[in-house]
PDB file of N, CA and C in Angstrom:
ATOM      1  N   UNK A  11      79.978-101.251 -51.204  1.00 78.00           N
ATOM      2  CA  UNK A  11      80.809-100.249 -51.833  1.00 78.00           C
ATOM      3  C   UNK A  11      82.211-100.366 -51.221  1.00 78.00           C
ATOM      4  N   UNK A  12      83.174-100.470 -52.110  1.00 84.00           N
ATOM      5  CA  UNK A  12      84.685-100.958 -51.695  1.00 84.00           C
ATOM      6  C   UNK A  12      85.215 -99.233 -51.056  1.00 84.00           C
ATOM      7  N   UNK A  13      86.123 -99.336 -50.315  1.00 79.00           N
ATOM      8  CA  UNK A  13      86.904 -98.357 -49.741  1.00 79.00           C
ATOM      9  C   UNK A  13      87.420 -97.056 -50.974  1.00 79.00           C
ATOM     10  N   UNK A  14      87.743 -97.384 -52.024  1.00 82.00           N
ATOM     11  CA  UNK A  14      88.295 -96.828 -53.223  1.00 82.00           C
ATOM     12  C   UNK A  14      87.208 -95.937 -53.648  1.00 82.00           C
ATOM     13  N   UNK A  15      85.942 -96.770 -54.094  1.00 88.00           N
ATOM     14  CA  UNK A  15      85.232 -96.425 -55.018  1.00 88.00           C
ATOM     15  C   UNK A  15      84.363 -94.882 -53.517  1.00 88.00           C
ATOM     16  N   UNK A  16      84.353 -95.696 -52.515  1.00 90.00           N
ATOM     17  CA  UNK A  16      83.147 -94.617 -51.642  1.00 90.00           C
ATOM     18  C   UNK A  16      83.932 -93.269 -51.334  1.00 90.00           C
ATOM     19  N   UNK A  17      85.714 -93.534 -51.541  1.00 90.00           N
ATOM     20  CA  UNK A  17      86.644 -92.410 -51.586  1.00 90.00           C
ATOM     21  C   UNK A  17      86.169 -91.302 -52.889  1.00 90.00           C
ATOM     22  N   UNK A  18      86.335 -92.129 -53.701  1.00 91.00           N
ATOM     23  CA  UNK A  18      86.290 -91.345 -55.395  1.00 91.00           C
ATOM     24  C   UNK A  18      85.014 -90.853 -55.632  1.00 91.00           C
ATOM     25  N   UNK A  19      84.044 -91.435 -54.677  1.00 93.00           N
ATOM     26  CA  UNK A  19      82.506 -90.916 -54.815  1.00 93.00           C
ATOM     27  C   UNK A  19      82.549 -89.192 -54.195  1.00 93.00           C
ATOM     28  N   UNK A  20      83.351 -89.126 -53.002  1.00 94.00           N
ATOM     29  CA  UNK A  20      83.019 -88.565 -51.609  1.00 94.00           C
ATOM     30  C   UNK A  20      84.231 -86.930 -52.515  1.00 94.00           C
ATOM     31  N   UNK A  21      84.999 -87.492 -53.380  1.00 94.00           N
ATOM     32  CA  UNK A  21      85.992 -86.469 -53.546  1.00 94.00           C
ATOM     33  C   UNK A  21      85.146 -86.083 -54.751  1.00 94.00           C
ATOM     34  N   UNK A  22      84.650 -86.443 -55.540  1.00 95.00           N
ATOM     35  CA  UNK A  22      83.834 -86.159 -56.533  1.00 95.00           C
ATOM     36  C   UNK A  22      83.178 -84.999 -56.110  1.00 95.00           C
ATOM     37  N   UNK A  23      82.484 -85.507 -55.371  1.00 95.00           N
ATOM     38  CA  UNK A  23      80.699 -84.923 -54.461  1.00 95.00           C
ATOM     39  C   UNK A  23      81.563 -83.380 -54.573  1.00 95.00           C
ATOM     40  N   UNK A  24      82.771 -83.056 -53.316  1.00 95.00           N
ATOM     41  CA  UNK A  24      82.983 -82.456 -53.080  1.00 95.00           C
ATOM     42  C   UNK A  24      83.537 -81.055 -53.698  1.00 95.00           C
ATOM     43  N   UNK A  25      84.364 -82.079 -55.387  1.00 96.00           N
ATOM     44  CA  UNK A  25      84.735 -81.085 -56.047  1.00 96.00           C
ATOM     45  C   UNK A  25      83.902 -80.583 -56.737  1.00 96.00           C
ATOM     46  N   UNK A  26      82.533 -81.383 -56.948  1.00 96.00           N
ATOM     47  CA  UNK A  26      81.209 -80.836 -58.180  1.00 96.00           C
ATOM     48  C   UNK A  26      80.770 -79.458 -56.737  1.00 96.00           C
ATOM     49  N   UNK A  27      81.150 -79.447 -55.531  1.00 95.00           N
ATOM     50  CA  UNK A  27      80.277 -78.701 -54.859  1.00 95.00           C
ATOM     51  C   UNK A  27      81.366 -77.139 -54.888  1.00 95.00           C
ATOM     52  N   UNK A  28      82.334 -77.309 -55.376  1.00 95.00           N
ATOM     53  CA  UNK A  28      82.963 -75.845 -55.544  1.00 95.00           C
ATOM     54  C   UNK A  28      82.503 -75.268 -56.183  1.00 95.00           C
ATOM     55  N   UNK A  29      82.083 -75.437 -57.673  1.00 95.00           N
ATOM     56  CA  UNK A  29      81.817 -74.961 -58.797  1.00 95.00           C
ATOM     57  C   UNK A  29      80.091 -74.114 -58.269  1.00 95.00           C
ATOM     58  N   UNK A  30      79.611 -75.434 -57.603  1.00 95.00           N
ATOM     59  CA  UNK A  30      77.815 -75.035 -57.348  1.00 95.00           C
ATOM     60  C   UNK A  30      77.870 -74.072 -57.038  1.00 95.00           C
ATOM     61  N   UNK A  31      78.619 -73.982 -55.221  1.00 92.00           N
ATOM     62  CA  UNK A  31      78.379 -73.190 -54.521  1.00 92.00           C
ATOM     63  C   UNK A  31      78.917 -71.683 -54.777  1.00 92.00           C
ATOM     64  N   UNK A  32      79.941 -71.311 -55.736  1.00 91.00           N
ATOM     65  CA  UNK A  32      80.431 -70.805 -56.004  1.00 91.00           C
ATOM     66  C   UNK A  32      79.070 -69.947 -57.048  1.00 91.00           C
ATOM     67  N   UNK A  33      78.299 -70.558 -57.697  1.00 92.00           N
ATOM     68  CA  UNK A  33      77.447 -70.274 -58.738  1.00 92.00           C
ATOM     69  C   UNK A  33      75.911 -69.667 -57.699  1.00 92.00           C
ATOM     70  N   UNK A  34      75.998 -70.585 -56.617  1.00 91.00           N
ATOM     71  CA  UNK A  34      74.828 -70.273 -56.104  1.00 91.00           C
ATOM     72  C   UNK A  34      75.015 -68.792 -55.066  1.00 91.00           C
ATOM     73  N   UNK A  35      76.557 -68.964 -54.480  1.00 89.00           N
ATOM     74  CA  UNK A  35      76.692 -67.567 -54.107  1.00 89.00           C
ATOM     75  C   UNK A  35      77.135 -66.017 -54.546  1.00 89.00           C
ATOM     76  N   UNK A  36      77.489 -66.358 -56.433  1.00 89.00           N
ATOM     77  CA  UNK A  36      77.418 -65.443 -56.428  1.00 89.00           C
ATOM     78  C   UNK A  36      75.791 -64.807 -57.206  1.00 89.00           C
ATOM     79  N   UNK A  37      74.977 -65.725 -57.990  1.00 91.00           N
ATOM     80  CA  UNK A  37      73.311 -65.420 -57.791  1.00 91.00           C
ATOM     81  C   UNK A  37      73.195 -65.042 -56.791  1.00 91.00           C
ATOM     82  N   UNK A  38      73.056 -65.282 -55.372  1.00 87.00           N
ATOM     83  CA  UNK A  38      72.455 -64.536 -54.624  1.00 87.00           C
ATOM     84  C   UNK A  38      72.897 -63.138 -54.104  1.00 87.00           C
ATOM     85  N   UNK A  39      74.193 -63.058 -54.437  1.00 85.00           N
ATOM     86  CA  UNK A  39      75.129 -61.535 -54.674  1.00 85.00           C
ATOM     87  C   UNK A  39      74.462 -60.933 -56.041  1.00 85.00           C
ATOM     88  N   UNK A  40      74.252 -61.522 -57.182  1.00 86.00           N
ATOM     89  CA  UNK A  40      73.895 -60.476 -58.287  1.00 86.00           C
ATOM     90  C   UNK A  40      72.204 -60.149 -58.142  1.00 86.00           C
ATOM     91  N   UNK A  41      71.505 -61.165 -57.096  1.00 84.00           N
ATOM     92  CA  UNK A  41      70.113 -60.891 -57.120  1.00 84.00           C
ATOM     93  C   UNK A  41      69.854 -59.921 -56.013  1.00 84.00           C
ATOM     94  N   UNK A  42      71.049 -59.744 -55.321  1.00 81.00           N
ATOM     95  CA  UNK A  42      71.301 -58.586 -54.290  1.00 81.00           C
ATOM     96  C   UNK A  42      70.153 -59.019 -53.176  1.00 81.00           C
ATOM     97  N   UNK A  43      70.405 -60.850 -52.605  1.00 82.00           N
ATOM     98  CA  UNK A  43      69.243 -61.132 -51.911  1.00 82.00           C
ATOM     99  C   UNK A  43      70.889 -61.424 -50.653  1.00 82.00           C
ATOM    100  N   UNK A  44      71.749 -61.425 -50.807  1.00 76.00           N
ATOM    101  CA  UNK A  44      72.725 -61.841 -49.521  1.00 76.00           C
ATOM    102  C   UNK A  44      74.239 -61.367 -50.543  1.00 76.00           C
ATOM    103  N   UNK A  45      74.418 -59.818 -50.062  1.00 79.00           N
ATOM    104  CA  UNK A  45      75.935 -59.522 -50.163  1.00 79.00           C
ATOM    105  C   UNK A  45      76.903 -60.925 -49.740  1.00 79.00           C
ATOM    106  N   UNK A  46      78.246 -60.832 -51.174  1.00 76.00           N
ATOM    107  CA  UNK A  46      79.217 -61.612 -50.697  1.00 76.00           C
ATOM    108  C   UNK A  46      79.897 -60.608 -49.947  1.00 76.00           C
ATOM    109  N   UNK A  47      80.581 -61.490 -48.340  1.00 78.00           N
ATOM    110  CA  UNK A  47      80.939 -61.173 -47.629  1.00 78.00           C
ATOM    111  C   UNK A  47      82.021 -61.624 -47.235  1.00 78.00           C
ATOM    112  N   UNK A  48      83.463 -61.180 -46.252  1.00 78.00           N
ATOM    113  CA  UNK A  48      84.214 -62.529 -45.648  1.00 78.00           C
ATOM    114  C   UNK A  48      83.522 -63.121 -44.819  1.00 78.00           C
ATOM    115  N   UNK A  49      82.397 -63.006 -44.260  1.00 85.00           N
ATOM    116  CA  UNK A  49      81.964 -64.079 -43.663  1.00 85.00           C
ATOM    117  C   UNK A  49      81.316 -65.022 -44.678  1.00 85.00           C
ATOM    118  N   UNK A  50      80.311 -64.577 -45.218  1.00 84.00           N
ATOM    119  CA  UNK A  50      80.031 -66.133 -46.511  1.00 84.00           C
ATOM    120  C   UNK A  50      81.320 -66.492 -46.865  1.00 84.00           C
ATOM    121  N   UNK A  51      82.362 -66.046 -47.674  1.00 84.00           N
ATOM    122  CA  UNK A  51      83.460 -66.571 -47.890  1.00 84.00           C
ATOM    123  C   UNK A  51      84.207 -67.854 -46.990  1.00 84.00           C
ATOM    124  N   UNK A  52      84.212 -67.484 -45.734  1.00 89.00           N
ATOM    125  CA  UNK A  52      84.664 -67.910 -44.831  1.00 89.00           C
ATOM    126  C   UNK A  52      83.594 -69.378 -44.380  1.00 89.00           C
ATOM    127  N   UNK A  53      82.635 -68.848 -44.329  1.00 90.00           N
ATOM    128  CA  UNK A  53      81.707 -70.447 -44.470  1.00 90.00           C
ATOM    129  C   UNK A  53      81.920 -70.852 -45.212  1.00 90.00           C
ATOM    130  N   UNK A  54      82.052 -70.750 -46.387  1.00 90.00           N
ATOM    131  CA  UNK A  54      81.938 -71.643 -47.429  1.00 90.00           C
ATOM    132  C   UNK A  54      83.018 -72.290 -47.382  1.00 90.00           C
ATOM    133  N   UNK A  55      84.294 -71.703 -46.803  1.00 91.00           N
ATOM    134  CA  UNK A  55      85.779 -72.498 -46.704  1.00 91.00           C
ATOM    135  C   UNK A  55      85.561 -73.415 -45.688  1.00 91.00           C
ATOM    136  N   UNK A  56      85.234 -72.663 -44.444  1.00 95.00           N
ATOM    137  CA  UNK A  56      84.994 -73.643 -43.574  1.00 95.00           C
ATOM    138  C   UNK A  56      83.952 -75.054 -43.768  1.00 95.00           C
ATOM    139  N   UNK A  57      83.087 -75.125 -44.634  1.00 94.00           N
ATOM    140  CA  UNK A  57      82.416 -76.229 -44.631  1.00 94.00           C
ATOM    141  C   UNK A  57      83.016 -76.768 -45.584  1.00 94.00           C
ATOM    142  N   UNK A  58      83.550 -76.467 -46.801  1.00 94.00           N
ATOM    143  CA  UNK A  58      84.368 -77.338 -47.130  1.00 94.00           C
ATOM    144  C   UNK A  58      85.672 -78.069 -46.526  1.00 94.00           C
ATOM    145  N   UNK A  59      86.406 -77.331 -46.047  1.00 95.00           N
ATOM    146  CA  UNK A  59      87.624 -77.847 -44.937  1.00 95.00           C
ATOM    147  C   UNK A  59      87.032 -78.620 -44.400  1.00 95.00           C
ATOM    148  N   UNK A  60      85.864 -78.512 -43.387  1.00 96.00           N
ATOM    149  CA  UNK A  60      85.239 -79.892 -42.442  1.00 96.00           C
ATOM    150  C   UNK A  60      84.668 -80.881 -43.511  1.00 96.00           C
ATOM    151  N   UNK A  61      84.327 -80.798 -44.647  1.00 95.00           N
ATOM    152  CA  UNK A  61      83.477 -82.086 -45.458  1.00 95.00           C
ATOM    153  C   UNK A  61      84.852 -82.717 -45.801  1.00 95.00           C
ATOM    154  N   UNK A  62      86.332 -82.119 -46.266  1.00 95.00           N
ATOM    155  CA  UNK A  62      87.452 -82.672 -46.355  1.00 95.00           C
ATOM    156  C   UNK A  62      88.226 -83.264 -45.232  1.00 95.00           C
ATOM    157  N   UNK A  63      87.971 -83.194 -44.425  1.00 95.00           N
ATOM    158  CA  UNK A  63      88.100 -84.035 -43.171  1.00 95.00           C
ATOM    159  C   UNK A  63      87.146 -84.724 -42.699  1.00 95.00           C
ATOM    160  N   UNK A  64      86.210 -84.980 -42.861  1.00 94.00           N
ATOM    161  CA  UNK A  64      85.309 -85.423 -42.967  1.00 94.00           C
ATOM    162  C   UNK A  64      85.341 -87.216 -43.443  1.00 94.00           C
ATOM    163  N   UNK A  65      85.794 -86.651 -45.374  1.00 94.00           N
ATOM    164  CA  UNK A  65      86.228 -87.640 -46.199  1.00 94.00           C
ATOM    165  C   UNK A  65      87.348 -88.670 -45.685  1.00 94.00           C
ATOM    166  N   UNK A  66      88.054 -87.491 -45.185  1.00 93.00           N
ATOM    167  CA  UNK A  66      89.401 -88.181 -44.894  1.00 93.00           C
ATOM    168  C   UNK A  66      89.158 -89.317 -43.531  1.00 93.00           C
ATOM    169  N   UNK A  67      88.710 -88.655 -42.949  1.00 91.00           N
ATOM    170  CA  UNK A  67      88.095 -89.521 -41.529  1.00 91.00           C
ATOM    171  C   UNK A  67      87.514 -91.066 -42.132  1.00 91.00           C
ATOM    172  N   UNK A  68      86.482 -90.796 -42.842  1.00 90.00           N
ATOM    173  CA  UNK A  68      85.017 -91.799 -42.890  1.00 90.00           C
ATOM    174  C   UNK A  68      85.877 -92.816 -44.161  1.00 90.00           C
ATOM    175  N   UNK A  69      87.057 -92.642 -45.117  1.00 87.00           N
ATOM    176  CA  UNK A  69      87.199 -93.146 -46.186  1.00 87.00           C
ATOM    177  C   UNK A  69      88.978 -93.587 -46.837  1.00 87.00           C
ATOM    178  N   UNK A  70      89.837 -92.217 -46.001  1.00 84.00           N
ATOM    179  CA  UNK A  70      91.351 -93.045 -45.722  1.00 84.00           C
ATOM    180  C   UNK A  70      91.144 -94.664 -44.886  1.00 84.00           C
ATOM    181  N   UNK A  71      92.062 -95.220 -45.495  1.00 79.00           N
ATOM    182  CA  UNK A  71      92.213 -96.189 -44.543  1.00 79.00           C
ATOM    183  C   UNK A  71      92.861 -96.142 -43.643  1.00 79.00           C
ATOM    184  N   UNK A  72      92.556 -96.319 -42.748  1.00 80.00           N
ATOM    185  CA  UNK A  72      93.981 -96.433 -41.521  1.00 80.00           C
ATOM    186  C   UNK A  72      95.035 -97.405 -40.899  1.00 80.00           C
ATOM    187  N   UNK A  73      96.215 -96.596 -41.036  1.00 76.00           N
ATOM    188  CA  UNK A  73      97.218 -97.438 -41.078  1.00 76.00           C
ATOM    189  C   UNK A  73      98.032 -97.865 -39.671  1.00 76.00           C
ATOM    190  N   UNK A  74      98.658 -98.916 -39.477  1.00 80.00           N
ATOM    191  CA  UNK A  74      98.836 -99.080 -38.298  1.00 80.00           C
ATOM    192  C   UNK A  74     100.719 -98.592 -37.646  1.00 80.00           C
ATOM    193  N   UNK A  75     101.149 -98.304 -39.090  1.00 85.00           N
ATOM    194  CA  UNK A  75     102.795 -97.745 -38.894  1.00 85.00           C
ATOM    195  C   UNK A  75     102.663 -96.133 -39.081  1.00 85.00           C
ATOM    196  N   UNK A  76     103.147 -95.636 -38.235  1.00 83.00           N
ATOM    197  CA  UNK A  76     103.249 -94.212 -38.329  1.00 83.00           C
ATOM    198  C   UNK A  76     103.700 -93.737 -39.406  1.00 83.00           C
ATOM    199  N   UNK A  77     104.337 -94.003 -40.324  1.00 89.00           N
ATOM    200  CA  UNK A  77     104.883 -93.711 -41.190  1.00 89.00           C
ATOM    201  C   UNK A  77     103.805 -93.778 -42.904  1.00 89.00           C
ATOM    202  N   UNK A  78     103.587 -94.914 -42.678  1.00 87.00           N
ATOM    203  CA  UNK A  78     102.123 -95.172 -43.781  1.00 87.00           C
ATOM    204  C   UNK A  78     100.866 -94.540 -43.282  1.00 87.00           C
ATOM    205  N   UNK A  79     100.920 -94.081 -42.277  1.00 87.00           N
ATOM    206  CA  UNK A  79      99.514 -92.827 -41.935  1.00 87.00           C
ATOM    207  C   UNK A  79     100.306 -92.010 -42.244  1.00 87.00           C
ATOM    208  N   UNK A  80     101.282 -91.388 -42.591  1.00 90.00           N
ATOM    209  CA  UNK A  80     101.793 -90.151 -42.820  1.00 90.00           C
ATOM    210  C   UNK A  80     101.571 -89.748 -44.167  1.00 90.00           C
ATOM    211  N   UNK A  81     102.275 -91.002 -44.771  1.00 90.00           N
ATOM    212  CA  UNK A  81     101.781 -90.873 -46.199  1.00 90.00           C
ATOM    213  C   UNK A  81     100.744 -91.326 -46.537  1.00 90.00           C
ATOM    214  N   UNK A  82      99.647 -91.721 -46.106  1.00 90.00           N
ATOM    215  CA  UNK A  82      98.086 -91.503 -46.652  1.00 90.00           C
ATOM    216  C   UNK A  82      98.189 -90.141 -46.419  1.00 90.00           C
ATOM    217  N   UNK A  83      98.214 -89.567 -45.143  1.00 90.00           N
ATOM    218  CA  UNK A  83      97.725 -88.407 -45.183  1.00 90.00           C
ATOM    219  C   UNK A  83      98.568 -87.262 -46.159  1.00 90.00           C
ATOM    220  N   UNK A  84      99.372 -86.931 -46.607  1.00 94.00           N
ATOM    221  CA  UNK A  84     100.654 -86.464 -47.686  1.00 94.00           C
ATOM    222  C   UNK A  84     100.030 -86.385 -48.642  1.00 94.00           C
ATOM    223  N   UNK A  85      99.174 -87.948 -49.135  1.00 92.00           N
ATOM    224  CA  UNK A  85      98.910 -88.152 -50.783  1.00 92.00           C
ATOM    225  C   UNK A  85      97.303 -87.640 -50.661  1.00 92.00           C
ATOM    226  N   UNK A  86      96.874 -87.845 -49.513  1.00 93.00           N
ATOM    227  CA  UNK A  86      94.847 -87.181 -49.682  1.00 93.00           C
ATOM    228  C   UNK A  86      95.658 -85.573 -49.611  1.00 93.00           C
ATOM    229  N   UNK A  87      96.319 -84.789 -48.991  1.00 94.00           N
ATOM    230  CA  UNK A  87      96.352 -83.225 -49.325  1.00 94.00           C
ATOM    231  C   UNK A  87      97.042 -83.149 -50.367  1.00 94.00           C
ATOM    232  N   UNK A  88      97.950 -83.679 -51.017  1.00 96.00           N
ATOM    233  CA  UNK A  88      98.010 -83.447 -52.377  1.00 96.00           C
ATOM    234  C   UNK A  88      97.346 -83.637 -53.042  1.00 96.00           C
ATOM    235  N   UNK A  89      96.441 -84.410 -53.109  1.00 95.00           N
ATOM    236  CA  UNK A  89      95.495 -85.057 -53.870  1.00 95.00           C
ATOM    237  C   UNK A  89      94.074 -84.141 -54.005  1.00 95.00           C
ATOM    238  N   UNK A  90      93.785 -83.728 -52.632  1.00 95.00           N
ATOM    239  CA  UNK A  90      92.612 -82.953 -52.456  1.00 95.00           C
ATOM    240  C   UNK A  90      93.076 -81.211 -52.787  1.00 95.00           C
ATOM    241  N   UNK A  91      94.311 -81.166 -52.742  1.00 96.00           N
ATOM    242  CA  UNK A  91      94.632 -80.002 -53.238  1.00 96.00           C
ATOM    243  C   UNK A  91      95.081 -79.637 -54.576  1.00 96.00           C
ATOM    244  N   UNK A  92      95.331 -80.452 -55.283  1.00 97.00           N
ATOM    245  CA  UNK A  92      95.555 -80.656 -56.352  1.00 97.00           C
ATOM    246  C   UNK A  92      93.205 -80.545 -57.347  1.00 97.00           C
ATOM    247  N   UNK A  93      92.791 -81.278 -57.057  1.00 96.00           N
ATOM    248  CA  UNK A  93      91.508 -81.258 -57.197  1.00 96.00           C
ATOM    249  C   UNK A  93      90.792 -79.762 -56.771  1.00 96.00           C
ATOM    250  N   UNK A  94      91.235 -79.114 -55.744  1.00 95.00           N
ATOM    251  CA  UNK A  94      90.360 -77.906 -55.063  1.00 95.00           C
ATOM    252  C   UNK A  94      90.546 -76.789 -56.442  1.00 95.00           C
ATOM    253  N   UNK A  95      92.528 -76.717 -56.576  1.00 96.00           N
ATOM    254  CA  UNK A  95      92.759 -75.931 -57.819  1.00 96.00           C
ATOM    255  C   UNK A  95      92.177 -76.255 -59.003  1.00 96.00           C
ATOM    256  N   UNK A  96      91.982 -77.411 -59.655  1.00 96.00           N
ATOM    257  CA  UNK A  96      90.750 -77.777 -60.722  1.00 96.00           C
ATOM    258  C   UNK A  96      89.290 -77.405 -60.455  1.00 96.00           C
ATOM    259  N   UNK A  97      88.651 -77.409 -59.262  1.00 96.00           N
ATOM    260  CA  UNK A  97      87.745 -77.249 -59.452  1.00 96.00           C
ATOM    261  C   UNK A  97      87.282 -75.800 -59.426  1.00 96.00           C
ATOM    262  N   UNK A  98      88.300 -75.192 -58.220  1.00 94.00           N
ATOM    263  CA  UNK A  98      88.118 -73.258 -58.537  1.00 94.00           C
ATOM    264  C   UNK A  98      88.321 -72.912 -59.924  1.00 94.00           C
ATOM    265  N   UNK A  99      88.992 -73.839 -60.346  1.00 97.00           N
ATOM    266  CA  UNK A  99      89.549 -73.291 -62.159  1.00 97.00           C
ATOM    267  C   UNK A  99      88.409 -73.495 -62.866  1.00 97.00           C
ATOM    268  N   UNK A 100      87.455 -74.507 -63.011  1.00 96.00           N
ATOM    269  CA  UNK A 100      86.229 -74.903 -63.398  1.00 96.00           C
ATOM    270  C   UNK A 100      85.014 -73.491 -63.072  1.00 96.00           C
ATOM    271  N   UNK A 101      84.934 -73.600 -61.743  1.00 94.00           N
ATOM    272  CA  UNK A 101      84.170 -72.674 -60.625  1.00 94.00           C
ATOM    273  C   UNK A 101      84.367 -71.392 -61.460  1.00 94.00           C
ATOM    274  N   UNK A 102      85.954 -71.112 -61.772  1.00 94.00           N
ATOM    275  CA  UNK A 102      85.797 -69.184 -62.229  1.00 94.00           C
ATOM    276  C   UNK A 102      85.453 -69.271 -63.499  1.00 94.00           C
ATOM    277  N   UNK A 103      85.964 -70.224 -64.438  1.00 96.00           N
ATOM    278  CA  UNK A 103      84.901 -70.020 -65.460  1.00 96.00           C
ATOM    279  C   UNK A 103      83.634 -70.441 -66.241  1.00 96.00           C
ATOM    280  N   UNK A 104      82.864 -71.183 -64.678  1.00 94.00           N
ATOM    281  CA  UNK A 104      81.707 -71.475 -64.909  1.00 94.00           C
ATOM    282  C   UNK A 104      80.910 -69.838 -64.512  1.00 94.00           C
ATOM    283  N   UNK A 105      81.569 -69.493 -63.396  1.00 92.00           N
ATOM    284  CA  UNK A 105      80.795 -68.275 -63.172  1.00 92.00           C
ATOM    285  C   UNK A 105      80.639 -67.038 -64.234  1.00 92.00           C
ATOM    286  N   UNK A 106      81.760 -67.036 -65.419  1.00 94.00           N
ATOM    287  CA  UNK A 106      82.454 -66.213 -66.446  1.00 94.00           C
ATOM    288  C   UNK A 106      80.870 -66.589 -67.462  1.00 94.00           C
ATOM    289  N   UNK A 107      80.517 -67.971 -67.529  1.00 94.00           N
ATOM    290  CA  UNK A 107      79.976 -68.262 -68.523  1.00 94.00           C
ATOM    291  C   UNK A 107      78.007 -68.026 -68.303  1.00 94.00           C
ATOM    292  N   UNK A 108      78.126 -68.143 -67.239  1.00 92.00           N
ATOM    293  CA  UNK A 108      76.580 -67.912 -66.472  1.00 92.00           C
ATOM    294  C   UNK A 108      76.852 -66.299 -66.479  1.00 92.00           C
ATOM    295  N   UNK A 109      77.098 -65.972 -66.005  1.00 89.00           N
ATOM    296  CA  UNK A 109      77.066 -64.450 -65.215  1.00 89.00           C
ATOM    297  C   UNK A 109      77.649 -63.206 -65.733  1.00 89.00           C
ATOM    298  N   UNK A 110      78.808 -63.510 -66.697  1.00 83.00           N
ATOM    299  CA  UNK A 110      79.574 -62.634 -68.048  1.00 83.00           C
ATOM    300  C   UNK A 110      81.116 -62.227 -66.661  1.00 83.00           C
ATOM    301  N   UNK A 111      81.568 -61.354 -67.254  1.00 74.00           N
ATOM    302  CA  UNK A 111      82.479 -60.523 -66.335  1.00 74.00           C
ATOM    303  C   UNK A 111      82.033 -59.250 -65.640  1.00 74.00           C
TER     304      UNK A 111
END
């Protein structure tokens, strides 16, 4: 698996997992089996933040001029931030469509 493709796999994974988790926590809020909380909230950020560093670790390439690690790293947070807002956008109205308003 080339460097590109195990990137595009790993950012994939991550953005299909906003939408899930987003679906799976608020079922367990409407089945009234685990109140949403800021702490669930807060896990759920936090494990995503670490799986996005994570990516970035195991799948940027690394560069040997300070300047071209700068901009890898520039274009993965635009990049991964650009994707997070698509996938919460996905996420709120997947939850709209399962769950009503």
């Amino acid at each position: 698996m080339t460097i590109g493709s195990r990137l595009a796999l790993n950012v994939f994974l991550w953005a299909a997992a906003i939408p899930l988790l987003n679906l799976g926590v608020t079922w367990l809020d409407r089945r009234e089996i685990v109140p949403v909380s800021g702490s669930i909230a807060a896990g759920s950020l936090v494990f995503l933040l670490a799986w996005a560093v994570a990516i970035y670790g195991w799948c940027v390439p690394r560069a040997v001029s300070g300047p071209k690690r700068l901009g890898y790293l520039l274009a993965f947070l635009l990049g991964m931030s650009l994707i997070a807002f698509g996938a919460g956008w996905l996420a709120f109205w997947a939850t709209v469509a399962v769950f009503g308003l």
